[in-house]
Amino acid sequence: MDTLRRQEFVKVVKDFTSMASIYLSDDVEAAIRDIAARENIPMARTMYDCILQDLSLAREMKRPICQDTGVIQYFADVGTGFPYLDDIGEVLRDAAVAATLETPLRPNVVEPLGEHNTGNNAGYGAPYIEYDLVPGSTDLRLRMYMAGGGCSLPGRSKVLMPLEGVKGIKDFVYRTIVDWGVNACPPLCIGIGLGTCAATSAMLSKKALLRPIGTHSEYPEVAKLEDELKEGLNSLGIAPLGFGGSNSVLSVNIEAAAHHPATLGVGITTGCWATRKGEIVIHKDLSYEIISHAHALENC
Ligand code: SF4
C-alpha cells in the first residue's frame, strides 16, 4: 500500500472513530429519546434532561459525550477481495492513536499488570481487533466500540448446566444487573450470548450488543427471550443513572449459537446510556458509507 493510500485509509478510520465519540449512533439516541419522552417520574425526567443536554453540548462543542472514551475495540468483517488486508492492523492502530490526539479522547490504555499508561490508547493488544473473513466481498465492514470502565464492569460469562435452561439464563442476567448494573450508568444496552463455553458466549454477547437496537434474533424462541428479559429488566426500577424510573434498559439483544448438550454458556456485555458504537463500510477504492450515524450526521 503506498503512503498516500495508507494516509487516506488512516484518516477515514480516525474520523469515524472520533465521530462515534461525539455523536451517539442513530439507534441508541432514538431509544433514549423514546424512553425519556415516556418517563413520568420527576427525578428520572431530570436525569434524561441532563443526558439530552449532554448530547446537545457534545454536538455543539465537537467533544466526546462522556469523559471515559473507553478502550477502543474494532470488529473487522474483511472481504477476501479487500486489497489492504495485510495493512488493516497497523491502520487501525494508527487511526486510534490519531483519534486520541485530535478529538481528543482520554488515554485509557495501561499495559498488562504493569499499569503504565501508554498515553495514546495503543498498547500491547490495544486497540483490540477481531477479524472475520467474508468470502466473495471486496469491502471492509468495520464496527467500533468504546469500552468504558463502568459499563464494562458488569460483564460476566458463565457455563450453566443445560437443565437450568431459560430460568437459569434469566436468573443469571437479573442477578448480574441487580448487583452491578448501576455501575454502568443506566439505562443500559444489554448484549447476551448463548453458546457452549465461557469464551464463545462472551464474544457472542459483544456481537449482540453491537447489533442495532430494535432488531431481533432470527430464532423465534430467542427473540421471545429478548422481549421477556427486556420487560423483566425494565421492571427493576433502576434507571436512569440508578435514581429510579420507569425503564432500566434501552435494549436486550441476544446472539445464540448451537451448543454442546452438556453445557449452556451465557455471556453478558453491558453498554451504558452513552454506548459509543459505530459501523462503516469501506470499499476497495477507500470510498465509504457510515451505516450507524446517518441521522446524526445529517443534523451536525
Ligand atoms: S458507564 Fe458510560 S456514561 Fe458512565 S462514565 Fe462510563 S462511559 Fe461514561
PDB file of C-alpha atoms and ligand atoms in Angstrom:
ATOM      1  CA  MET A   1       0.000   0.000   0.000  1.00  0.00           C
ATOM      2  CA  ASP A   2       1.561   3.320  -0.971  1.00  0.00           C
ATOM      3  CA  THR A   3       1.987   6.129   1.562  1.00  0.00           C
ATOM      4  CA  LEU A   4      -0.838   8.336   0.263  1.00  0.00           C
ATOM      5  CA  ARG A   5      -3.336   5.440   0.219  1.00  0.00           C
ATOM      6  CA  ARG A   6      -2.310   4.492   3.732  1.00  0.00           C
ATOM      7  CA  GLN A   7      -2.764   8.058   4.994  1.00  0.00           C
ATOM      8  CA  GLU A   8      -6.214   8.171   3.373  1.00  0.00           C
ATOM      9  CA  PHE A   9      -7.189   4.837   4.974  1.00  0.00           C
ATOM     10  CA  VAL A  10      -5.996   6.006   8.425  1.00  0.00           C
ATOM     11  CA  LYS A  11      -7.919   9.278   8.071  1.00  0.00           C
ATOM     12  CA  VAL A  12     -11.182   7.508   7.183  1.00  0.00           C
ATOM     13  CA  VAL A  13     -10.954   5.286  10.292  1.00  0.00           C
ATOM     14  CA  LYS A  14      -9.671   8.113  12.508  1.00  0.00           C
ATOM     15  CA  ASP A  15     -12.584  10.404  11.562  1.00  0.00           C
ATOM     16  CA  PHE A  16     -15.069   7.532  12.026  1.00  0.00           C
ATOM     17  CA  THR A  17     -13.651   6.729  15.491  1.00  0.00           C
ATOM     18  CA  SER A  18     -13.677  10.358  16.540  1.00  0.00           C
ATOM     19  CA  MET A  19     -17.241  10.842  15.255  1.00  0.00           C
ATOM     20  CA  ALA A  20     -18.529   7.905  17.310  1.00  0.00           C
ATOM     21  CA  SER A  21     -17.172   9.522  20.487  1.00  0.00           C
ATOM     22  CA  ILE A  22     -19.094  12.758  19.807  1.00  0.00           C
ATOM     23  CA  TYR A  23     -22.417  11.527  18.375  1.00  0.00           C
ATOM     24  CA  LEU A  24     -24.483   8.581  19.584  1.00  0.00           C
ATOM     25  CA  SER A  25     -25.423   6.105  16.889  1.00  0.00           C
ATOM     26  CA  ASP A  26     -28.915   6.677  15.499  1.00  0.00           C
ATOM     27  CA  ASP A  27     -30.411   3.636  17.242  1.00  0.00           C
ATOM     28  CA  VAL A  28     -29.071   4.467  20.720  1.00  0.00           C
ATOM     29  CA  GLU A  29     -30.127   8.126  20.527  1.00  0.00           C
ATOM     30  CA  ALA A  30     -33.607   7.216  19.266  1.00  0.00           C
ATOM     31  CA  ALA A  31     -34.026   4.697  22.099  1.00  0.00           C
ATOM     32  CA  ILE A  32     -33.018   7.277  24.724  1.00  0.00           C
ATOM     33  CA  ARG A  33     -35.344   9.917  23.300  1.00  0.00           C
ATOM     34  CA  ASP A  34     -38.166   7.382  23.226  1.00  0.00           C
ATOM     35  CA  ILE A  35     -37.924   6.347  26.891  1.00  0.00           C
ATOM     36  CA  ALA A  36     -37.220   9.921  28.001  1.00  0.00           C
ATOM     37  CA  ALA A  37     -40.470  11.035  26.345  1.00  0.00           C
ATOM     38  CA  ARG A  38     -42.410   8.288  28.156  1.00  0.00           C
ATOM     39  CA  GLU A  39     -40.919   8.923  31.620  1.00  0.00           C
ATOM     40  CA  ASN A  40     -43.239  10.400  34.273  1.00  0.00           C
ATOM     41  CA  ILE A  41     -41.152  10.250  37.457  1.00  0.00           C
ATOM     42  CA  PRO A  42     -39.728  13.758  38.146  1.00  0.00           C
ATOM     43  CA  MET A  43     -36.195  12.712  39.203  1.00  0.00           C
ATOM     44  CA  ALA A  44     -35.905  10.406  36.197  1.00  0.00           C
ATOM     45  CA  ARG A  45     -37.120  13.177  33.889  1.00  0.00           C
ATOM     46  CA  THR A  46     -34.399  15.445  35.326  1.00  0.00           C
ATOM     47  CA  MET A  47     -31.791  12.775  34.596  1.00  0.00           C
ATOM     48  CA  TYR A  48     -32.973  12.452  30.996  1.00  0.00           C
ATOM     49  CA  ASP A  49     -32.894  16.246  30.630  1.00  0.00           C
ATOM     50  CA  CYS A  50     -29.218  16.122  31.739  1.00  0.00           C
ATOM     51  CA  ILE A  51     -28.457  13.340  29.247  1.00  0.00           C
ATOM     52  CA  LEU A  52     -30.131  15.190  26.365  1.00  0.00           C
ATOM     53  CA  GLN A  53     -28.340  18.407  27.278  1.00  0.00           C
ATOM     54  CA  ASP A  54     -25.047  16.494  27.332  1.00  0.00           C
ATOM     55  CA  LEU A  55     -25.749  15.156  23.812  1.00  0.00           C
ATOM     56  CA  SER A  56     -26.507  18.618  22.522  1.00  0.00           C
ATOM     57  CA  LEU A  57     -23.391  20.171  24.138  1.00  0.00           C
ATOM     58  CA  ALA A  58     -21.164  17.406  22.728  1.00  0.00           C
ATOM     59  CA  ARG A  59     -22.616  18.066  19.261  1.00  0.00           C
ATOM     60  CA  GLU A  60     -22.189  21.827  19.593  1.00  0.00           C
ATOM     61  CA  MET A  61     -18.646  21.715  21.029  1.00  0.00           C
ATOM     62  CA  LYS A  62     -17.488  18.690  18.993  1.00  0.00           C
ATOM     63  CA  ARG A  63     -16.326  16.998  22.176  1.00  0.00           C
ATOM     64  CA  PRO A  64     -16.877  13.418  23.446  1.00  0.00           C
ATOM     65  CA  ILE A  65     -20.218  12.642  25.055  1.00  0.00           C
ATOM     66  CA  CYS A  66     -18.512  11.192  28.150  1.00  0.00           C
ATOM     67  CA  GLN A  67     -15.089  11.757  29.722  1.00  0.00           C
ATOM     68  CA  ASP A  68     -14.486   7.995  29.686  1.00  0.00           C
ATOM     69  CA  THR A  69     -13.901   7.339  25.994  1.00  0.00           C
ATOM     70  CA  GLY A  70     -13.067   3.746  26.821  1.00  0.00           C
ATOM     71  CA  VAL A  71     -10.681   1.305  25.263  1.00  0.00           C
ATOM     72  CA  ILE A  72     -11.180   1.171  21.509  1.00  0.00           C
ATOM     73  CA  GLN A  73     -12.272  -2.143  20.032  1.00  0.00           C
ATOM     74  CA  TYR A  74     -12.624  -2.843  16.300  1.00  0.00           C
ATOM     75  CA  PHE A  75     -14.556  -5.722  14.738  1.00  0.00           C
ATOM     76  CA  ALA A  76     -13.470  -6.116  11.134  1.00  0.00           C
ATOM     77  CA  ASP A  77     -15.500  -8.181   8.666  1.00  0.00           C
ATOM     78  CA  VAL A  78     -12.968  -8.267   5.863  1.00  0.00           C
ATOM     79  CA  GLY A  79     -13.875  -9.315   2.338  1.00  0.00           C
ATOM     80  CA  THR A  80     -11.374 -11.789   0.942  1.00  0.00           C
ATOM     81  CA  GLY A  81     -11.093  -9.441  -2.054  1.00  0.00           C
ATOM     82  CA  PHE A  82     -10.365  -6.322   0.033  1.00  0.00           C
ATOM     83  CA  PRO A  83      -6.965  -5.230  -1.263  1.00  0.00           C
ATOM     84  CA  TYR A  84      -5.460  -3.956   2.010  1.00  0.00           C
ATOM     85  CA  LEU A  85      -5.989  -6.970   4.268  1.00  0.00           C
ATOM     86  CA  ASP A  86      -2.334  -7.016   5.343  1.00  0.00           C
ATOM     87  CA  ASP A  87      -2.432  -3.350   6.371  1.00  0.00           C
ATOM     88  CA  ILE A  88      -5.612  -3.315   8.451  1.00  0.00           C
ATOM     89  CA  GLY A  89      -3.994  -3.976  11.848  1.00  0.00           C
ATOM     90  CA  GLU A  90      -1.478  -1.132  11.595  1.00  0.00           C
ATOM     91  CA  VAL A  91      -4.004   1.246  10.024  1.00  0.00           C
ATOM     92  CA  LEU A  92      -6.497   0.694  12.861  1.00  0.00           C
ATOM     93  CA  ARG A  93      -3.798   1.208  15.467  1.00  0.00           C
ATOM     94  CA  ASP A  94      -2.620   4.450  13.836  1.00  0.00           C
ATOM     95  CA  ALA A  95      -6.231   5.621  13.492  1.00  0.00           C
ATOM     96  CA  ALA A  96      -6.912   5.000  17.209  1.00  0.00           C
ATOM     97  CA  VAL A  97      -3.796   6.971  18.176  1.00  0.00           C
ATOM     98  CA  ALA A  98      -4.644   9.843  15.798  1.00  0.00           C
ATOM     99  CA  ALA A  99      -8.271   9.978  17.035  1.00  0.00           C
ATOM    100  CA  THR A 100      -6.977  10.064  20.619  1.00  0.00           C
ATOM    101  CA  LEU A 101      -4.744  13.045  19.940  1.00  0.00           C
ATOM    102  CA  GLU A 102      -7.091  15.003  17.688  1.00  0.00           C
ATOM    103  CA  THR A 103     -10.568  14.558  19.225  1.00  0.00           C
ATOM    104  CA  PRO A 104      -9.179  14.343  21.964  1.00  0.00           C
ATOM    105  CA  LEU A 105     -10.027  11.007  23.611  1.00  0.00           C
ATOM    106  CA  ARG A 106      -8.944  10.177  27.138  1.00  0.00           C
ATOM    107  CA  PRO A 107      -5.871   7.959  27.097  1.00  0.00           C
ATOM    108  CA  ASN A 108      -7.131   4.907  28.975  1.00  0.00           C
ATOM    109  CA  VAL A 109      -4.841   2.103  27.872  1.00  0.00           C
ATOM    110  CA  VAL A 110      -2.481   0.755  30.538  1.00  0.00           C
ATOM    111  CA  GLU A 111      -0.076  -2.094  29.828  1.00  0.00           C
ATOM    112  CA  PRO A 112      -0.937  -5.526  31.314  1.00  0.00           C
ATOM    113  CA  LEU A 113      -0.160  -5.765  35.057  1.00  0.00           C
ATOM    114  CA  GLY A 114       2.498  -3.014  34.927  1.00  0.00           C
ATOM    115  CA  GLU A 115      -0.369  -0.479  34.652  1.00  0.00           C
ATOM    116  CA  HIS A 116       1.832   2.007  32.764  1.00  0.00           C
ATOM    117  CA  ASN A 117      -0.412   4.319  30.720  1.00  0.00           C
ATOM    118  CA  THR A 118       0.835   4.467  27.140  1.00  0.00           C
ATOM    119  CA  GLY A 119      -0.727   7.909  26.701  1.00  0.00           C
ATOM    120  CA  ASN A 120      -2.219   7.277  23.266  1.00  0.00           C
ATOM    121  CA  ASN A 121      -4.758   4.420  23.595  1.00  0.00           C
ATOM    122  CA  ALA A 122      -2.447   1.945  21.855  1.00  0.00           C
ATOM    123  CA  GLY A 123      -0.575  -0.772  23.702  1.00  0.00           C
ATOM    124  CA  TYR A 124       0.074  -4.472  23.757  1.00  0.00           C
ATOM    125  CA  GLY A 125      -3.064  -5.882  22.075  1.00  0.00           C
ATOM    126  CA  ALA A 126      -4.741  -2.453  22.010  1.00  0.00           C
ATOM    127  CA  PRO A 127      -6.770  -1.340  20.207  1.00  0.00           C
ATOM    128  CA  TYR A 128      -8.434  -4.743  20.316  1.00  0.00           C
ATOM    129  CA  ILE A 129      -9.085  -6.085  16.812  1.00  0.00           C
ATOM    130  CA  GLU A 130     -11.276  -9.061  15.919  1.00  0.00           C
ATOM    131  CA  TYR A 131     -11.285 -10.278  12.313  1.00  0.00           C
ATOM    132  CA  ASP A 132     -13.912 -12.234  10.390  1.00  0.00           C
ATOM    133  CA  LEU A 133     -13.335 -13.123   6.746  1.00  0.00           C
ATOM    134  CA  VAL A 134     -16.180 -12.571   4.259  1.00  0.00           C
ATOM    135  CA  PRO A 135     -15.789 -14.696   1.107  1.00  0.00           C
ATOM    136  CA  GLY A 136     -16.705 -13.035  -2.186  1.00  0.00           C
ATOM    137  CA  SER A 137     -16.622  -9.447  -0.850  1.00  0.00           C
ATOM    138  CA  THR A 138     -14.201  -6.635  -1.665  1.00  0.00           C
ATOM    139  CA  ASP A 139     -15.370  -4.447   1.261  1.00  0.00           C
ATOM    140  CA  LEU A 140     -14.242  -3.946   4.823  1.00  0.00           C
ATOM    141  CA  ARG A 141     -17.212  -3.679   7.195  1.00  0.00           C
ATOM    142  CA  LEU A 142     -15.823  -2.178  10.373  1.00  0.00           C
ATOM    143  CA  ARG A 143     -17.664  -1.924  13.653  1.00  0.00           C
ATOM    144  CA  MET A 144     -16.169   0.056  16.509  1.00  0.00           C
ATOM    145  CA  TYR A 145     -16.945   0.066  20.228  1.00  0.00           C
ATOM    146  CA  MET A 146     -15.572   2.208  23.035  1.00  0.00           C
ATOM    147  CA  ALA A 147     -15.454   0.009  26.126  1.00  0.00           C
ATOM    148  CA  GLY A 148     -15.740   2.337  29.103  1.00  0.00           C
ATOM    149  CA  GLY A 149     -14.769   1.263  32.629  1.00  0.00           C
ATOM    150  CA  GLY A 150     -18.144   1.460  34.357  1.00  0.00           C
ATOM    151  CA  CYS A 151     -20.063  -0.098  31.503  1.00  0.00           C
ATOM    152  CA  SER A 152     -17.561  -2.977  31.240  1.00  0.00           C
ATOM    153  CA  LEU A 153     -17.747  -3.794  34.971  1.00  0.00           C
ATOM    154  CA  PRO A 154     -20.976  -5.860  34.916  1.00  0.00           C
ATOM    155  CA  GLY A 155     -19.640  -8.126  32.119  1.00  0.00           C
ATOM    156  CA  ARG A 156     -19.903 -11.798  33.033  1.00  0.00           C
ATOM    157  CA  SER A 157     -19.748 -15.199  31.417  1.00  0.00           C
ATOM    158  CA  LYS A 158     -20.777 -18.465  32.996  1.00  0.00           C
ATOM    159  CA  VAL A 159     -21.432 -22.033  31.934  1.00  0.00           C
ATOM    160  CA  LEU A 160     -24.726 -23.376  33.285  1.00  0.00           C
ATOM    161  CA  MET A 161     -25.907 -26.948  33.490  1.00  0.00           C
ATOM    162  CA  PRO A 162     -28.178 -27.396  30.457  1.00  0.00           C
ATOM    163  CA  LEU A 163     -31.253 -28.274  32.522  1.00  0.00           C
ATOM    164  CA  GLU A 164     -31.099 -24.806  34.084  1.00  0.00           C
ATOM    165  CA  GLY A 165     -32.493 -23.644  30.740  1.00  0.00           C
ATOM    166  CA  VAL A 166     -34.311 -20.343  30.278  1.00  0.00           C
ATOM    167  CA  LYS A 167     -34.885 -19.962  34.038  1.00  0.00           C
ATOM    168  CA  GLY A 168     -31.122 -20.286  34.648  1.00  0.00           C
ATOM    169  CA  ILE A 169     -30.370 -17.713  31.952  1.00  0.00           C
ATOM    170  CA  LYS A 170     -32.883 -15.248  33.417  1.00  0.00           C
ATOM    171  CA  ASP A 171     -31.591 -15.736  36.990  1.00  0.00           C
ATOM    172  CA  PHE A 172     -28.004 -15.076  35.852  1.00  0.00           C
ATOM    173  CA  VAL A 173     -28.966 -11.955  33.896  1.00  0.00           C
ATOM    174  CA  TYR A 174     -31.197 -10.490  36.621  1.00  0.00           C
ATOM    175  CA  ARG A 175     -28.658 -11.153  39.395  1.00  0.00           C
ATOM    176  CA  THR A 176     -25.865  -9.595  37.354  1.00  0.00           C
ATOM    177  CA  ILE A 177     -27.816  -6.451  36.527  1.00  0.00           C
ATOM    178  CA  VAL A 178     -29.255  -6.049  40.045  1.00  0.00           C
ATOM    179  CA  ASP A 179     -25.771  -6.385  41.610  1.00  0.00           C
ATOM    180  CA  TRP A 180     -23.711  -4.470  39.030  1.00  0.00           C
ATOM    181  CA  GLY A 181     -25.944  -2.637  36.562  1.00  0.00           C
ATOM    182  CA  VAL A 182     -25.901   0.688  38.393  1.00  0.00           C
ATOM    183  CA  ASN A 183     -22.113   0.926  37.842  1.00  0.00           C
ATOM    184  CA  ALA A 184     -22.753   1.110  34.102  1.00  0.00           C
ATOM    185  CA  CYS A 185     -24.770   4.363  34.009  1.00  0.00           C
ATOM    186  CA  PRO A 186     -28.210   3.055  33.068  1.00  0.00           C
ATOM    187  CA  PRO A 187     -30.421   2.889  31.075  1.00  0.00           C
ATOM    188  CA  LEU A 188     -28.386   0.008  29.707  1.00  0.00           C
ATOM    189  CA  CYS A 189     -27.891  -1.710  26.388  1.00  0.00           C
ATOM    190  CA  ILE A 190     -27.621  -5.424  27.187  1.00  0.00           C
ATOM    191  CA  GLY A 191     -25.890  -7.944  24.945  1.00  0.00           C
ATOM    192  CA  ILE A 192     -26.316 -11.627  25.777  1.00  0.00           C
ATOM    193  CA  GLY A 193     -24.501 -14.533  24.154  1.00  0.00           C
ATOM    194  CA  LEU A 194     -25.634 -18.161  24.354  1.00  0.00           C
ATOM    195  CA  GLY A 195     -23.146 -20.839  23.384  1.00  0.00           C
ATOM    196  CA  THR A 196     -21.121 -23.785  24.624  1.00  0.00           C
ATOM    197  CA  CYS A 197     -18.326 -22.276  26.713  1.00  0.00           C
ATOM    198  CA  ALA A 198     -17.485 -19.071  28.562  1.00  0.00           C
ATOM    199  CA  ALA A 199     -15.350 -17.683  25.730  1.00  0.00           C
ATOM    200  CA  THR A 200     -17.823 -18.103  22.859  1.00  0.00           C
ATOM    201  CA  SER A 201     -20.745 -16.887  24.973  1.00  0.00           C
ATOM    202  CA  ALA A 202     -18.793 -13.763  25.943  1.00  0.00           C
ATOM    203  CA  MET A 203     -17.855 -12.950  22.337  1.00  0.00           C
ATOM    204  CA  LEU A 204     -21.428 -13.542  21.164  1.00  0.00           C
ATOM    205  CA  SER A 205     -22.646 -11.165  23.871  1.00  0.00           C
ATOM    206  CA  LYS A 206     -20.415  -8.394  22.462  1.00  0.00           C
ATOM    207  CA  LYS A 207     -21.716  -9.067  18.955  1.00  0.00           C
ATOM    208  CA  ALA A 208     -25.257  -8.905  20.349  1.00  0.00           C
ATOM    209  CA  LEU A 209     -24.520  -5.525  21.924  1.00  0.00           C
ATOM    210  CA  LEU A 210     -23.272  -4.214  18.574  1.00  0.00           C
ATOM    211  CA  ARG A 211     -26.434  -5.322  16.757  1.00  0.00           C
ATOM    212  CA  PRO A 212     -28.778  -2.376  16.124  1.00  0.00           C
ATOM    213  CA  ILE A 213     -31.430  -1.694  18.762  1.00  0.00           C
ATOM    214  CA  GLY A 214     -34.854  -2.792  17.585  1.00  0.00           C
ATOM    215  CA  THR A 215     -33.621  -5.842  15.683  1.00  0.00           C
ATOM    216  CA  HIS A 216     -34.490  -9.318  16.915  1.00  0.00           C
ATOM    217  CA  SER A 217     -32.835 -12.725  16.789  1.00  0.00           C
ATOM    218  CA  GLU A 218     -33.975 -14.743  13.783  1.00  0.00           C
ATOM    219  CA  TYR A 219     -34.742 -17.649  16.138  1.00  0.00           C
ATOM    220  CA  PRO A 220     -38.315 -17.181  17.465  1.00  0.00           C
ATOM    221  CA  GLU A 221     -37.556 -18.704  20.906  1.00  0.00           C
ATOM    222  CA  VAL A 222     -34.524 -16.443  21.301  1.00  0.00           C
ATOM    223  CA  ALA A 223     -36.458 -13.376  20.107  1.00  0.00           C
ATOM    224  CA  LYS A 224     -39.152 -14.189  22.699  1.00  0.00           C
ATOM    225  CA  LEU A 225     -36.479 -14.355  25.418  1.00  0.00           C
ATOM    226  CA  GLU A 226     -35.157 -10.934  24.302  1.00  0.00           C
ATOM    227  CA  ASP A 227     -38.612  -9.440  24.885  1.00  0.00           C
ATOM    228  CA  GLU A 228     -39.150 -11.237  28.202  1.00  0.00           C
ATOM    229  CA  LEU A 229     -35.778 -10.131  29.566  1.00  0.00           C
ATOM    230  CA  LYS A 230     -36.343  -6.552  28.438  1.00  0.00           C
ATOM    231  CA  GLU A 231     -39.699  -6.453  30.203  1.00  0.00           C
ATOM    232  CA  GLY A 232     -38.234  -8.056  33.332  1.00  0.00           C
ATOM    233  CA  LEU A 233     -35.200  -5.767  33.483  1.00  0.00           C
ATOM    234  CA  ASN A 234     -37.337  -2.679  32.943  1.00  0.00           C
ATOM    235  CA  SER A 235     -39.469  -3.655  35.908  1.00  0.00           C
ATOM    236  CA  LEU A 236     -36.426  -3.469  38.223  1.00  0.00           C
ATOM    237  CA  GLY A 237     -36.804   0.307  38.507  1.00  0.00           C
ATOM    238  CA  ILE A 238     -33.038   1.012  38.471  1.00  0.00           C
ATOM    239  CA  ALA A 239     -32.781   3.598  35.752  1.00  0.00           C
ATOM    240  CA  PRO A 240     -31.800   6.265  34.764  1.00  0.00           C
ATOM    241  CA  LEU A 241     -28.378   6.626  36.442  1.00  0.00           C
ATOM    242  CA  GLY A 242     -29.716   4.475  39.270  1.00  0.00           C
ATOM    243  CA  PHE A 243     -32.107   7.156  40.612  1.00  0.00           C
ATOM    244  CA  GLY A 244     -35.181   5.076  39.842  1.00  0.00           C
ATOM    245  CA  GLY A 245     -37.504   5.312  36.892  1.00  0.00           C
ATOM    246  CA  SER A 246     -39.836   3.502  34.589  1.00  0.00           C
ATOM    247  CA  ASN A 247     -37.195   1.842  32.372  1.00  0.00           C
ATOM    248  CA  SER A 248     -33.791   0.339  33.122  1.00  0.00           C
ATOM    249  CA  VAL A 249     -32.703  -0.862  29.693  1.00  0.00           C
ATOM    250  CA  LEU A 250     -32.634   0.539  26.168  1.00  0.00           C
ATOM    251  CA  SER A 251     -32.298  -2.877  24.582  1.00  0.00           C
ATOM    252  CA  VAL A 252     -31.759  -6.585  25.159  1.00  0.00           C
ATOM    253  CA  ASN A 253     -30.135  -8.300  22.178  1.00  0.00           C
ATOM    254  CA  ILE A 254     -29.222 -11.996  22.183  1.00  0.00           C
ATOM    255  CA  GLU A 255     -26.887 -13.796  19.796  1.00  0.00           C
ATOM    256  CA  ALA A 256     -27.170 -17.572  20.136  1.00  0.00           C
ATOM    257  CA  ALA A 257     -25.204 -20.446  18.644  1.00  0.00           C
ATOM    258  CA  ALA A 258     -25.951 -24.169  18.696  1.00  0.00           C
ATOM    259  CA  HIS A 259     -24.185 -25.643  21.729  1.00  0.00           C
ATOM    260  CA  HIS A 260     -22.946 -28.822  23.383  1.00  0.00           C
ATOM    261  CA  PRO A 261     -25.840 -30.737  25.000  1.00  0.00           C
ATOM    262  CA  ALA A 262     -23.978 -30.911  28.320  1.00  0.00           C
ATOM    263  CA  THR A 263     -23.399 -27.159  28.684  1.00  0.00           C
ATOM    264  CA  LEU A 264     -25.273 -23.871  28.392  1.00  0.00           C
ATOM    265  CA  GLY A 265     -22.870 -20.957  28.189  1.00  0.00           C
ATOM    266  CA  VAL A 266     -24.246 -17.475  28.938  1.00  0.00           C
ATOM    267  CA  GLY A 267     -22.296 -14.268  28.405  1.00  0.00           C
ATOM    268  CA  ILE A 268     -23.389 -10.738  29.340  1.00  0.00           C
ATOM    269  CA  THR A 269     -21.959  -7.482  27.993  1.00  0.00           C
ATOM    270  CA  THR A 270     -23.427  -4.186  29.145  1.00  0.00           C
ATOM    271  CA  GLY A 271     -23.337  -0.805  27.460  1.00  0.00           C
ATOM    272  CA  CYS A 272     -24.322   2.427  29.201  1.00  0.00           C
ATOM    273  CA  TRP A 273     -26.735   5.156  28.067  1.00  0.00           C
ATOM    274  CA  ALA A 274     -23.663   6.549  26.245  1.00  0.00           C
ATOM    275  CA  THR A 275     -22.987   3.338  24.344  1.00  0.00           C
ATOM    276  CA  ARG A 276     -20.491   4.542  21.730  1.00  0.00           C
ATOM    277  CA  LYS A 277     -20.528   2.223  18.761  1.00  0.00           C
ATOM    278  CA  GLY A 278     -20.313   2.698  15.013  1.00  0.00           C
ATOM    279  CA  GLU A 279     -20.437   0.841  11.746  1.00  0.00           C
ATOM    280  CA  ILE A 280     -18.789   1.839   8.480  1.00  0.00           C
ATOM    281  CA  VAL A 281     -18.353   0.047   5.162  1.00  0.00           C
ATOM    282  CA  ILE A 282     -15.090   0.876   3.386  1.00  0.00           C
ATOM    283  CA  HIS A 283     -14.848  -0.109  -0.257  1.00  0.00           C
ATOM    284  CA  LYS A 284     -11.714  -1.241  -2.064  1.00  0.00           C
ATOM    285  CA  ASP A 285     -11.182   2.289  -3.506  1.00  0.00           C
ATOM    286  CA  LEU A 286     -11.466   3.616   0.094  1.00  0.00           C
ATOM    287  CA  SER A 287     -14.776   5.352  -0.563  1.00  0.00           C
ATOM    288  CA  TYR A 288     -17.065   4.595   2.371  1.00  0.00           C
ATOM    289  CA  GLU A 289     -20.552   4.706   3.894  1.00  0.00           C
ATOM    290  CA  ILE A 290     -21.253   5.309   7.561  1.00  0.00           C
ATOM    291  CA  ILE A 291     -24.130   3.000   8.444  1.00  0.00           C
ATOM    292  CA  SER A 292     -24.686   3.742  12.119  1.00  0.00           C
ATOM    293  CA  HIS A 293     -24.845   7.552  12.178  1.00  0.00           C
ATOM    294  CA  ALA A 294     -26.763   8.615   9.061  1.00  0.00           C
ATOM    295  CA  HIS A 295     -29.290  10.697  11.005  1.00  0.00           C
ATOM    296  CA  ALA A 296     -26.689  12.102  13.427  1.00  0.00           C
ATOM    297  CA  LEU A 297     -24.510  13.310  10.558  1.00  0.00           C
ATOM    298  CA  GLU A 298     -27.471  14.913   8.742  1.00  0.00           C
ATOM    299  CA  ASN A 299     -28.039  17.119  11.762  1.00  0.00           C
ATOM    300  CA  CYS A 300     -24.474  18.021  12.679  1.00  0.00           C
TER     301      CYS A 300
HETATM  302  S1  SF4 B   1     -20.594   3.981  32.146  1.00  0.00           S
HETATM  303 FE1  SF4 B   1     -20.732   5.116  30.177  1.00  0.00          FE
HETATM  304  S2  SF4 B   1     -21.657   7.118  30.689  1.00  0.00           S
HETATM  305 FE2  SF4 B   1     -20.941   6.156  32.604  1.00  0.00          FE
HETATM  306  S3  SF4 B   1     -18.874   7.005  32.928  1.00  0.00           S
HETATM  307 FE3  SF4 B   1     -18.636   5.029  31.861  1.00  0.00          FE
HETATM  308  S4  SF4 B   1     -18.591   5.528  29.663  1.00  0.00           S
HETATM  309 FE4  SF4 B   1     -19.415   7.335  30.747  1.00  0.00          FE
END
